[in-house]
Tab-separated table of C-alpha atoms in Angstrom:
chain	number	residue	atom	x	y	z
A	1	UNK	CA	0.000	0.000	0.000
A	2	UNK	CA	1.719	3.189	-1.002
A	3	UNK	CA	0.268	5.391	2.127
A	4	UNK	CA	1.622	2.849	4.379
A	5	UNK	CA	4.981	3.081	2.709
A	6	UNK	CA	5.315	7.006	2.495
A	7	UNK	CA	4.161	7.345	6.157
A	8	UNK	CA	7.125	4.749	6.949
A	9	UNK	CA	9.351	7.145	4.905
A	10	UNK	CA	8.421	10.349	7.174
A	11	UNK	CA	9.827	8.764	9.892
A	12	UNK	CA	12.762	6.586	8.399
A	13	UNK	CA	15.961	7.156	5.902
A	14	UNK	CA	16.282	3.231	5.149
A	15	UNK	CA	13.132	0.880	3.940
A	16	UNK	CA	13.038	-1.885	5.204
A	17	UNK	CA	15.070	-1.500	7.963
A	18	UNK	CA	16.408	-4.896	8.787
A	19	UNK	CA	16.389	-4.705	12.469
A	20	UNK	CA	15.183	-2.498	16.051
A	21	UNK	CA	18.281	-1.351	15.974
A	22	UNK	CA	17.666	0.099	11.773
A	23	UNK	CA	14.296	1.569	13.093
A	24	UNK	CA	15.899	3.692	16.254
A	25	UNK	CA	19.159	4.404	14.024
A	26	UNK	CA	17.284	5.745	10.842
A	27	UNK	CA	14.620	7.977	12.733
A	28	UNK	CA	14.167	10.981	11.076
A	29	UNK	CA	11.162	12.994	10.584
A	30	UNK	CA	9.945	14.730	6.697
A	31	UNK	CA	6.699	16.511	7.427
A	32	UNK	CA	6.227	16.182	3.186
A	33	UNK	CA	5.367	13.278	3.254
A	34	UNK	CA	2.800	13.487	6.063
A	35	UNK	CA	1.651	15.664	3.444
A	36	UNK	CA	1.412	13.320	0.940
A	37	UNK	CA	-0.656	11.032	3.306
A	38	UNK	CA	-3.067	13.101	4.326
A	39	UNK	CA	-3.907	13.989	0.890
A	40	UNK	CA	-3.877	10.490	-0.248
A	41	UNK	CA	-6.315	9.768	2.212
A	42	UNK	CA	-8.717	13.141	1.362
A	43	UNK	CA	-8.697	11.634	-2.009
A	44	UNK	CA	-9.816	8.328	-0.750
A	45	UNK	CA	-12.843	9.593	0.684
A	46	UNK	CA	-13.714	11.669	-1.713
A	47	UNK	CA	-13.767	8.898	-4.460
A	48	UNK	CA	-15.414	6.531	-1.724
A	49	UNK	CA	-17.891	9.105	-1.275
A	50	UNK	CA	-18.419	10.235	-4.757
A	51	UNK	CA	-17.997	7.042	-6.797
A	52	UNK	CA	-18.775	4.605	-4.321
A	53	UNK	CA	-20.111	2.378	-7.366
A	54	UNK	CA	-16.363	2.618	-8.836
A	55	UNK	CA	-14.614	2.158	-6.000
A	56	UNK	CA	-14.800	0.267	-2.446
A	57	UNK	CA	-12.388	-0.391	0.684
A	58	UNK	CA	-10.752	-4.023	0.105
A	59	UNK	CA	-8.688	-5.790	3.308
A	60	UNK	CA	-4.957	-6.061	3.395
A	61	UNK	CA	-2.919	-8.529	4.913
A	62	UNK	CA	0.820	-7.389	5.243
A	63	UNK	CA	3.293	-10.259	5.735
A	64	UNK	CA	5.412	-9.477	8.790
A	65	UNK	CA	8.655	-12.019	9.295
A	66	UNK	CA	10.095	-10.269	12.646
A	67	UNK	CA	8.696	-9.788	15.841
A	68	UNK	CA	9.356	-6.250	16.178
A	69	UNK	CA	7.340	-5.425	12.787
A	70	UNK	CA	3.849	-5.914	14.663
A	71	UNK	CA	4.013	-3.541	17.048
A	72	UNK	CA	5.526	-1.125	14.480
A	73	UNK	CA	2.705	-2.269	12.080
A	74	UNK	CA	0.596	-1.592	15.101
A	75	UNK	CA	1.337	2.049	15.753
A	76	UNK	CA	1.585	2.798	12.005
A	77	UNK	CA	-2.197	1.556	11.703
A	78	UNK	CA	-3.162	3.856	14.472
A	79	UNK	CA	-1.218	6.958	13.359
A	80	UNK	CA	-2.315	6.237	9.664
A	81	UNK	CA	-6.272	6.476	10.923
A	82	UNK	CA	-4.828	9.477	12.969
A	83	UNK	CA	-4.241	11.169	9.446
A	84	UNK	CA	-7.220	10.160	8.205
A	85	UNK	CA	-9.507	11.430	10.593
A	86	UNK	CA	-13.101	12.169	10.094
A	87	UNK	CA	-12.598	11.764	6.752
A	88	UNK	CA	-12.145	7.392	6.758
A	89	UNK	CA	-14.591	5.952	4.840
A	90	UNK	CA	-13.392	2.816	5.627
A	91	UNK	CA	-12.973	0.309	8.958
A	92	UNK	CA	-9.681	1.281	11.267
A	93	UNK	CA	-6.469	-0.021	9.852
A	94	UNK	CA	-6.014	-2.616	12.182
């Protein structure tokens, strides 16, 4: 899902990080493309709003091979419906 991968780059330098250790050493923070997110999402709801014959929500299953990556998948989910706000159209990303 690209929103899930440009809200992991506002927050890291290296994708995938291959360890914790990765995730702490590559923090950094690019408010652009929380920018990019949030407009993503706007556009979402407007086409699930608008269109809702054209498009619809489908579920995603992410593969996760480390321990670490489900509470980081965790706290992405809830800081991606964060973004999204009033505007989801669609169940919480969890």
């Amino acid at each position: 899902h690209g929103g899930l991968r440009s809200l992991a780059q506002a927050f890291q330098s290296k994708l995938p990080p291959n360890s914790i250790t990765d995730v702490i050493k590559n923090l950094r923070f690019e408010p652009e493309y929380l920018r990019i997110v949030s407009a993503d999402l706007s556009e979402r709801a407007f086409m699930l709003k608008s269109a809702s014959f054209m498009a619809e929500p489908l579920p995603m299953l992410v593969p996760l091979y480390r321990w670490w990556e489900v509470p980081m998948f965790f706290v992405v989910g809830l800081l991606y419906d964060l973004i999204a706000g009033g505007n989801r159209q669609v169940p919480p990303s969890r």
